[in-house]
Amino acid sequence: MSTERITHLVGGTAWTGVSERTSKVYNPATGQVTGELDLASAATVDEVVKVAHDASKAWGRTSLTKRAQVLFAFRELLNANKEKIAALITAEHGKVLSDALGEVTRGQEVVEFACGIPHLLKGGFSENVSTNVDVYSIRQPLGAVAVISPFNFPAMVPLWFVPIAVACGNSVVIKPSEKDPSAVNAVAALWKEAGLPDGVVNVVHGDKEAVDRLLEHPDIKAVSFVGSTPIAKYVYENGTKNGKRVQALGGAKNHMVVLPDADLDLTADAAVNAGFGSAGERCMAISAVIAVEPVADDLIGKITERMVQLRTGDGTRGCDMGPLVTGEHRDKVVGYVEAGVEAGAELTVDGRDGPFDGADDGFWLGPTLFDKVTPDMSIYTDEIFGPVLSVVRVPSYDAALDLVNSNPYGNGTAIFTNDGGAARRYQTEVEVGMVGVNVPIPVPMAYYSFGGWKNSLFGDSHAHGTEGVHFFTRGKVVTSRWLDPSHGGLNLGFPTHD
């Protein structure tokens, strides 16, 4: 089978240089190599950043009306091409087509939020603070910014940041994951078709060498990152050391607390959906169910009934769950399953042996369930990032809360209960950035901001929403006094804005 060359997009066109290093792109459902990806050197990153830096000057001066027009056009193009982009995600990431389509749709919500940029950038005005003196505030773009995105949401995560950065008047250099790079290229091409000037959105593919150069380049003013906690911390420390504004979203160990009064059918559905959707490769996946006794036995029975009905296989065949992204990652997750057995957890459902509806060489692991997990086991302490769900039994609400709050991560959590007082107490007391009440994956809408606490976030700004607008702009306050009134000429035409 011939492989496709996948390369950088610079100034709206494919890069024409020769890469000294490349990496292979796989179809996880077959194990076959489908692409050869150019990996950028530091010099190539410099080339891309220069294009972005130059483009940012004119784009930052472009009117809000024109920027909004481009955003609306991009929104329509993204909607028209979402099936194509979803197919690229499935081909390189492995998630089933319906999940890939949902990813693009969630990203589109941020585009729609960014279409309101004229309202979002309105400043404040105070008249006559002193005699004939007015004070007002404005927000201005930063310049060229970088977005470093992970493999698990190759379209959605860039769409968390790029539309807002662009709407605010910045140019962007996107560094996607090497594992599934094609979706980002396809989305970037739509920006050009929407009328965005060349160089405002660029894509540079690469590994640590590219990341390090973006973190140190003087013309990159801000960095947005999503990935594992160790790398998020690295990006934050090195980006801020070089004077950049950084928002680095890290890993998670998301807990679902189930109280004895919960609707167990609803809860079991939610646990399966949140634990095994996208093969558990989500930073918002539920990986630990905290069952407040005496609910555990009944809940585990209902979860097991649902798990055995799931089909794991090729994402194009209408399966419920696809493969893991690489063979290496699959082996790592299998290692956690083996470690859980060795530590004494009860393996209630073993997903290692299938059956799998796909090629023999696909990177398969089925839904896996552990019971009687204790907080010292690696399947509890570590972010596995795979279809492994652990049930921890606790005697009370207070014990559940203490377990969640003592965890070093604080990304997302959920509580399932019919007790409004308990839910309200939990949302107040839990030390986590995003909370769901009878909602297993509490990803907020685009006009709110996404992000966790503790080791799940480095930096002060969450993604999208008003925090995203503030991250991609700088505030300025102007104090002015005009001694004489000014008069314009006569013009009886209807006023227009360009």
XYZ file of C-alpha atoms in Angstrom:
498
model
C 0.000 0.000 0.000
C 1.351 3.446 -0.949
C 1.650 6.019 1.819
C 0.702 9.680 1.656
C 3.165 12.437 2.406
C 1.779 14.727 5.098
C 3.518 18.048 5.477
C 3.335 21.518 6.992
C 0.926 24.227 5.844
C 2.715 27.566 5.635
C 1.022 30.737 4.499
C -1.945 28.774 3.233
C -0.005 26.299 1.071
C 1.803 23.004 1.523
C 5.457 23.268 2.497
C 7.791 22.502 -0.414
C 10.996 21.840 1.492
C 12.726 18.535 2.162
C 12.434 17.099 5.676
C 15.451 15.403 7.206
C 13.236 13.432 9.586
C 9.833 11.788 9.173
C 7.509 9.598 11.228
C 4.934 7.004 10.271
C 1.170 7.501 10.598
C -0.930 4.368 11.178
C -4.503 3.257 10.784
C -5.105 1.831 14.275
C -7.859 -0.487 13.047
C -5.526 -2.303 10.637
C -2.059 -1.622 12.001
C -0.986 -0.484 8.528
C 1.135 2.575 7.749
C -0.951 5.097 5.827
C 1.203 8.221 5.882
C 4.704 9.592 6.156
C 4.791 12.789 8.201
C 7.421 15.490 7.810
C 8.937 16.462 11.165
C 10.037 20.065 11.426
C 13.521 21.108 12.386
C 14.075 24.256 14.431
C 14.869 26.051 11.172
C 11.533 25.005 9.676
C 9.730 26.243 12.782
C 11.510 29.581 12.368
C 10.296 29.738 8.777
C 6.695 29.120 9.798
C 6.817 31.548 12.731
C 8.179 34.320 10.496
C 5.224 33.896 8.140
C 2.800 33.981 11.069
C 4.522 36.966 12.677
C 4.395 38.969 9.443
C 0.739 38.083 8.848
C -0.285 39.055 12.380
C 0.480 42.727 11.805
C -2.139 43.322 9.113
C -4.651 40.873 10.591
C -4.478 42.554 13.991
C -5.503 45.832 12.340
C -8.375 44.232 10.415
C -11.817 45.409 11.485
C -13.981 43.346 13.791
C -16.628 43.272 11.057
C -14.252 41.639 8.598
C -12.953 39.179 11.184
C -16.488 38.141 12.073
C -17.317 37.645 8.387
C -14.401 35.222 8.056
C -15.515 33.369 11.198
C -19.054 32.975 9.863
C -17.742 31.712 6.511
C -15.442 29.257 8.281
C -18.349 28.032 10.367
C -20.326 27.166 7.232
C -17.361 25.412 5.609
C -16.637 23.398 8.734
C -20.260 22.293 8.880
C -20.215 21.298 5.203
C -17.003 19.283 5.597
C -17.529 17.698 9.016
C -18.087 14.176 7.649
C -14.824 14.357 5.700
C -12.916 15.564 8.756
C -14.542 12.890 10.929
C -13.408 10.220 8.470
C -9.813 11.487 8.719
C -10.012 11.306 12.519
C -11.305 7.732 12.436
C -8.640 6.688 9.928
C -5.742 7.973 12.072
C -7.029 8.021 15.648
C -9.350 5.019 15.493
C -12.423 6.392 17.286
C -15.731 5.380 15.738
C -17.220 7.682 13.119
C -20.110 8.877 15.274
C -17.683 9.893 18.025
C -15.409 11.625 15.509
C -18.371 13.542 14.127
C -19.332 14.571 17.658
C -15.784 15.854 18.187
C -16.057 18.164 15.184
C -19.475 19.334 16.344
C -18.165 20.260 19.801
C -15.331 22.177 18.178
C -17.842 24.012 16.035
C -19.491 25.358 19.178
C -16.327 27.361 19.863
C -16.358 28.688 16.298
C -19.916 29.889 16.832
C -18.917 31.533 20.105
C -16.028 33.300 18.331
C -18.417 34.626 15.678
C -19.617 37.033 18.374
C -16.192 38.628 18.698
C -17.421 42.224 18.153
C -19.435 41.900 21.358
C -16.755 39.930 23.220
C -14.135 42.638 22.668
C -16.249 45.552 23.852
C -14.386 47.636 26.405
C -15.530 49.955 29.175
C -15.964 53.744 29.084
C -16.162 56.283 31.886
C -17.067 59.827 30.844
C -15.766 62.940 32.571
C -13.787 61.226 35.312
C -12.149 64.607 35.692
C -13.064 67.840 33.934
C -13.237 66.970 30.201
C -11.266 63.768 30.845
C -12.597 60.355 29.745
C -11.141 56.917 30.513
C -11.801 53.799 28.461
C -10.423 50.299 28.112
C -9.584 48.296 24.989
C -8.264 44.795 24.313
C -5.670 44.225 21.619
C -4.197 41.078 20.008
C -0.888 39.578 21.100
C 0.627 38.769 17.693
C 1.677 35.245 16.716
C 0.604 32.471 19.102
C 1.132 28.702 19.188
C -1.317 25.858 19.790
C 0.163 22.454 20.701
C -2.573 19.821 20.572
C -2.856 16.128 21.575
C -3.741 12.995 19.634
C -7.031 12.229 21.334
C -8.984 15.158 19.861
C -7.096 16.159 16.709
C -9.837 18.515 15.497
C -11.687 19.625 18.629
C -8.746 20.765 20.755
C -7.284 23.071 18.066
C -10.808 24.407 17.608
C -10.895 25.288 21.314
C -8.151 27.840 20.719
C -7.661 28.794 17.060
C -11.050 30.427 16.329
C -10.786 32.673 19.387
C -7.136 33.532 18.727
C -7.956 34.423 15.120
C -11.099 36.368 16.034
C -9.067 38.392 18.523
C -6.663 39.415 15.737
C -3.768 37.006 16.270
C -2.027 34.658 13.876
C -1.565 31.020 14.870
C 0.988 28.242 14.477
C -0.582 24.850 15.229
C 1.647 21.909 16.227
C -0.625 18.847 16.179
C 0.137 15.339 17.387
C 2.336 13.255 15.117
C -0.083 10.335 15.511
C -3.085 11.841 13.674
C -2.082 14.996 11.783
C -4.407 14.998 8.768
C -7.535 16.425 10.411
C -5.686 19.594 11.428
C -4.437 20.096 7.882
C -7.961 19.696 6.533
C -9.393 22.216 9.003
C -6.564 24.685 8.313
C -7.317 24.542 4.584
C -10.884 25.636 5.337
C -9.608 28.849 6.954
C -8.026 29.841 3.646
C -11.216 28.984 1.767
C -13.166 31.131 4.249
C -11.139 34.178 3.233
C -8.576 34.309 6.015
C -5.378 35.976 4.746
C -2.437 33.675 4.098
C -0.190 33.174 7.090
C -2.792 33.802 9.778
C -3.289 30.053 10.371
C -0.313 27.743 9.817
C 0.460 24.121 10.689
C 3.902 22.821 11.589
C 4.295 19.105 12.283
C 6.970 17.800 14.569
C 8.097 16.357 17.857
C 10.038 17.704 20.820
C 12.408 19.706 18.623
C 9.503 21.680 17.165
C 7.867 22.142 20.558
C 11.065 23.410 22.145
C 11.633 25.923 19.374
C 8.078 27.255 19.688
C 8.570 27.619 23.444
C 11.718 29.688 23.025
C 10.980 31.647 19.839
C 10.781 35.371 20.654
C 7.994 36.015 18.147
C 5.598 33.502 19.737
C 3.747 35.519 22.343
C 1.511 32.831 23.877
C 1.214 29.052 23.958
C -1.908 26.927 24.415
C -1.283 23.269 25.202
C -3.325 20.152 25.975
C -1.674 16.856 26.909
C -0.269 14.834 29.777
C 0.585 16.485 33.082
C 4.395 16.014 32.851
C 4.477 17.640 29.402
C 2.008 20.359 30.436
C 4.295 21.264 33.307
C 7.294 21.258 30.945
C 5.509 23.511 28.456
C 4.400 25.896 31.200
C 7.811 26.167 32.857
C 9.745 26.630 29.617
C 7.199 28.905 27.971
C 6.940 31.244 30.935
C 10.714 31.176 31.374
C 10.900 32.653 27.889
C 8.393 35.380 28.717
C 5.324 33.830 27.132
C 1.770 33.670 28.298
C 0.939 29.947 28.730
C -2.205 27.918 29.325
C -1.216 24.252 29.687
C -4.003 21.740 30.321
C -2.714 18.474 31.744
C -3.927 15.021 32.673
C -6.757 13.762 34.827
C -8.110 11.027 37.029
C -11.819 11.741 36.917
C -14.066 10.312 39.632
C -17.767 9.498 39.483
C -19.237 9.468 42.990
C -22.379 7.320 43.235
C -24.586 7.804 46.305
C -26.968 5.066 47.483
C -30.063 6.978 46.324
C -28.866 7.303 42.715
C -30.840 5.940 39.758
C -28.570 2.961 39.066
C -29.749 2.377 35.504
C -28.958 5.987 34.589
C -25.687 5.732 36.493
C -24.617 2.497 34.809
C -25.351 3.965 31.368
C -23.300 7.036 32.259
C -20.374 5.021 33.639
C -20.127 2.924 30.475
C -20.517 5.904 28.149
C -17.990 8.034 30.037
C -15.535 5.236 30.709
C -15.321 3.640 27.265
C -16.240 6.313 24.743
C -13.276 7.016 22.460
C -11.660 3.912 24.033
C -11.134 5.892 27.225
C -8.665 8.209 25.477
C -10.252 11.366 26.873
C -8.976 13.743 29.501
C -12.586 13.936 30.686
C -13.189 10.164 30.743
C -14.498 8.672 33.966
C -11.855 6.189 35.066
C -12.795 5.730 38.747
C -16.299 5.011 40.034
C -16.537 5.727 43.768
C -19.413 3.596 44.996
C -20.816 4.654 48.374
C -22.020 1.457 50.017
C -24.299 -0.419 49.886
C -24.602 0.444 46.190
C -21.527 -1.272 44.691
C -22.787 -4.790 43.998
C -25.950 -3.693 42.211
C -24.103 -0.999 40.256
C -21.339 -3.346 39.106
C -23.938 -5.853 37.948
C -25.669 -3.226 35.809
C -22.387 -1.910 34.399
C -21.307 -5.449 33.491
C -24.615 -6.141 31.722
C -24.026 -3.124 29.516
C -20.342 -3.760 28.868
C -20.854 -7.218 27.409
C -23.162 -5.714 24.790
C -20.473 -3.386 23.394
C -18.840 -4.129 20.043
C -15.161 -3.223 19.793
C -13.813 -2.948 16.271
C -13.148 -0.886 13.180
C -14.626 2.591 13.595
C -16.100 2.488 10.086
C -18.212 -0.618 10.799
C -20.736 0.831 13.204
C -18.970 -0.487 16.302
C -19.364 1.059 19.742
C -15.653 1.439 20.486
C -12.580 1.539 18.277
C -8.931 0.588 18.784
C -6.315 2.432 20.780
C -4.247 4.936 18.858
C -0.971 2.981 18.572
C 0.311 -0.487 19.286
C 2.709 0.951 21.835
C -0.097 2.657 23.721
C -2.247 -0.475 23.600
C 0.593 -2.477 25.140
C 1.016 0.145 27.863
C -2.671 -0.024 28.803
C -2.575 -3.833 28.790
C 0.343 -3.534 31.211
C -1.907 -1.618 33.603
C -4.528 -4.374 33.377
C -1.886 -6.930 34.301
C -0.663 -4.728 37.151
C -4.207 -4.429 38.512
C -4.574 -8.214 38.602
C -1.205 -8.590 40.308
C -2.148 -5.963 42.913
C -5.228 -7.922 43.903
C -8.052 -6.013 42.226
C -10.953 -8.137 41.015
C -11.009 -8.274 37.197
C -14.751 -8.351 36.542
C -14.617 -7.861 32.761
C -11.393 -8.624 30.857
C -11.138 -6.798 27.544
C -7.844 -8.261 26.405
C -9.145 -11.199 24.392
C -11.972 -9.674 22.390
C -13.789 -10.514 20.228
C -12.815 -7.632 17.951
C -14.600 -6.683 14.738
C -11.519 -5.694 12.771
C -8.203 -6.715 11.312
C -5.974 -9.006 13.343
C -3.202 -6.383 13.401
C -5.397 -3.610 14.824
C -4.485 -2.080 18.181
C -7.299 -3.707 20.147
C -8.317 -3.725 23.778
C -11.935 -4.153 24.815
C -13.751 -2.511 27.731
C -12.241 -3.644 31.031
C -13.733 -3.400 34.531
C -12.032 -3.773 37.905
C -13.792 -4.073 41.266
C -12.380 -3.709 44.784
C -9.684 -1.290 43.666
C -7.744 0.458 46.420
C -6.133 3.918 46.243
C -2.594 2.508 46.359
C -2.955 0.527 43.103
C -1.478 1.917 39.869
C -4.790 1.412 38.073
C -6.174 4.028 40.454
C -3.242 6.406 40.873
C -2.197 6.704 37.208
C -3.959 8.219 34.223
C -4.271 5.068 32.106
C -5.882 6.751 29.088
C -7.584 3.589 27.933
C -10.818 1.582 28.341
C -10.183 0.563 31.949
C -12.775 1.434 34.585
C -12.030 0.962 38.290
C -14.610 0.701 41.066
C -13.554 1.849 44.531
C -15.904 1.054 47.420
C -16.238 3.618 50.239
C -18.494 3.715 53.311
C -19.791 7.295 53.133
C -20.102 10.577 51.257
C -17.320 12.074 53.372
C -14.972 9.220 52.470
C -15.781 9.713 48.790
C -15.136 13.445 48.991
C -11.835 12.927 50.807
C -10.719 10.477 48.125
C -11.481 12.894 45.290
C -9.943 15.909 47.022
C -6.754 14.060 47.948
C -6.107 13.178 44.313
C -3.375 15.267 42.647
C -5.575 15.817 39.587
C -8.596 18.102 39.495
C -9.945 18.102 35.954
C -13.505 16.750 36.009
C -15.799 14.890 38.378
C -19.423 13.841 38.624
C -21.873 12.924 41.351
C -24.912 10.745 40.750
C -27.706 11.207 43.254
C -31.349 12.204 43.605
C -30.528 14.304 46.682
C -30.278 17.970 45.701
C -28.698 18.915 49.009
C -25.945 16.338 48.606
C -25.291 17.458 45.033
C -25.093 21.106 46.049
C -22.740 20.257 48.897
C -20.524 18.255 46.547
C -20.255 20.965 43.907
C -19.219 23.387 46.656
C -16.759 21.156 48.510
C -15.058 19.230 45.716
C -11.657 20.565 44.588
C -12.115 20.026 40.865
C -12.501 22.502 38.017
C -15.495 20.970 36.198
C -18.345 19.263 38.025
C -21.266 17.232 36.702
C -24.468 16.533 38.609
C -25.941 13.400 37.027
C -23.810 14.348 34.007
C -20.776 12.071 33.594
C -18.611 14.221 31.307
C -19.190 17.843 32.356
C -17.515 19.562 29.396
C -18.932 23.098 29.438
C -20.458 24.869 26.480
C -18.115 27.123 24.514
C -19.302 30.332 26.190
C -18.051 28.936 29.500
C -14.400 28.040 29.958
C -12.835 24.566 30.032
C -10.120 23.620 32.494
C -9.283 21.910 35.742
C -7.477 22.549 39.010
C -4.315 21.242 40.660
C -2.101 19.125 38.354
C -4.664 19.299 35.573
C -3.858 22.927 34.727
C -0.705 25.023 34.642
C -1.360 28.722 34.175
C -4.238 30.955 35.145
C -6.461 30.773 32.056
C -8.879 28.062 30.992
C -9.780 27.329 27.372
C -12.431 29.206 25.350
C -15.216 31.297 26.868
C -14.371 34.740 28.228
C -11.118 33.425 29.721
C -10.043 32.412 26.228
C -10.765 35.894 24.874
C -8.736 37.457 27.667
C -5.884 34.998 27.135
C -5.500 35.971 23.481
C -5.681 39.744 24.094
C -3.937 42.364 26.229
C -5.821 45.042 28.099
C -5.035 48.706 27.638
C -6.548 51.721 29.402
C -6.661 55.114 27.691
C -7.141 58.433 29.471
C -8.021 61.225 27.031
C -8.917 64.915 26.997
C -10.014 66.874 23.903
C -10.279 70.607 24.346
C -12.109 71.408 21.108
C -15.056 69.677 19.399
C -14.482 68.322 15.909
C -16.932 68.566 13.018
C -17.252 66.254 10.039
C -18.503 67.070 6.560
C -21.996 66.514 5.180
C -22.966 62.960 4.187
C -26.634 62.001 3.901
C -25.981 58.351 3.015
C -26.745 55.456 5.347
C -23.676 54.767 7.516
C -21.675 51.633 6.675
C -18.871 49.840 8.492
C -15.917 48.194 6.777
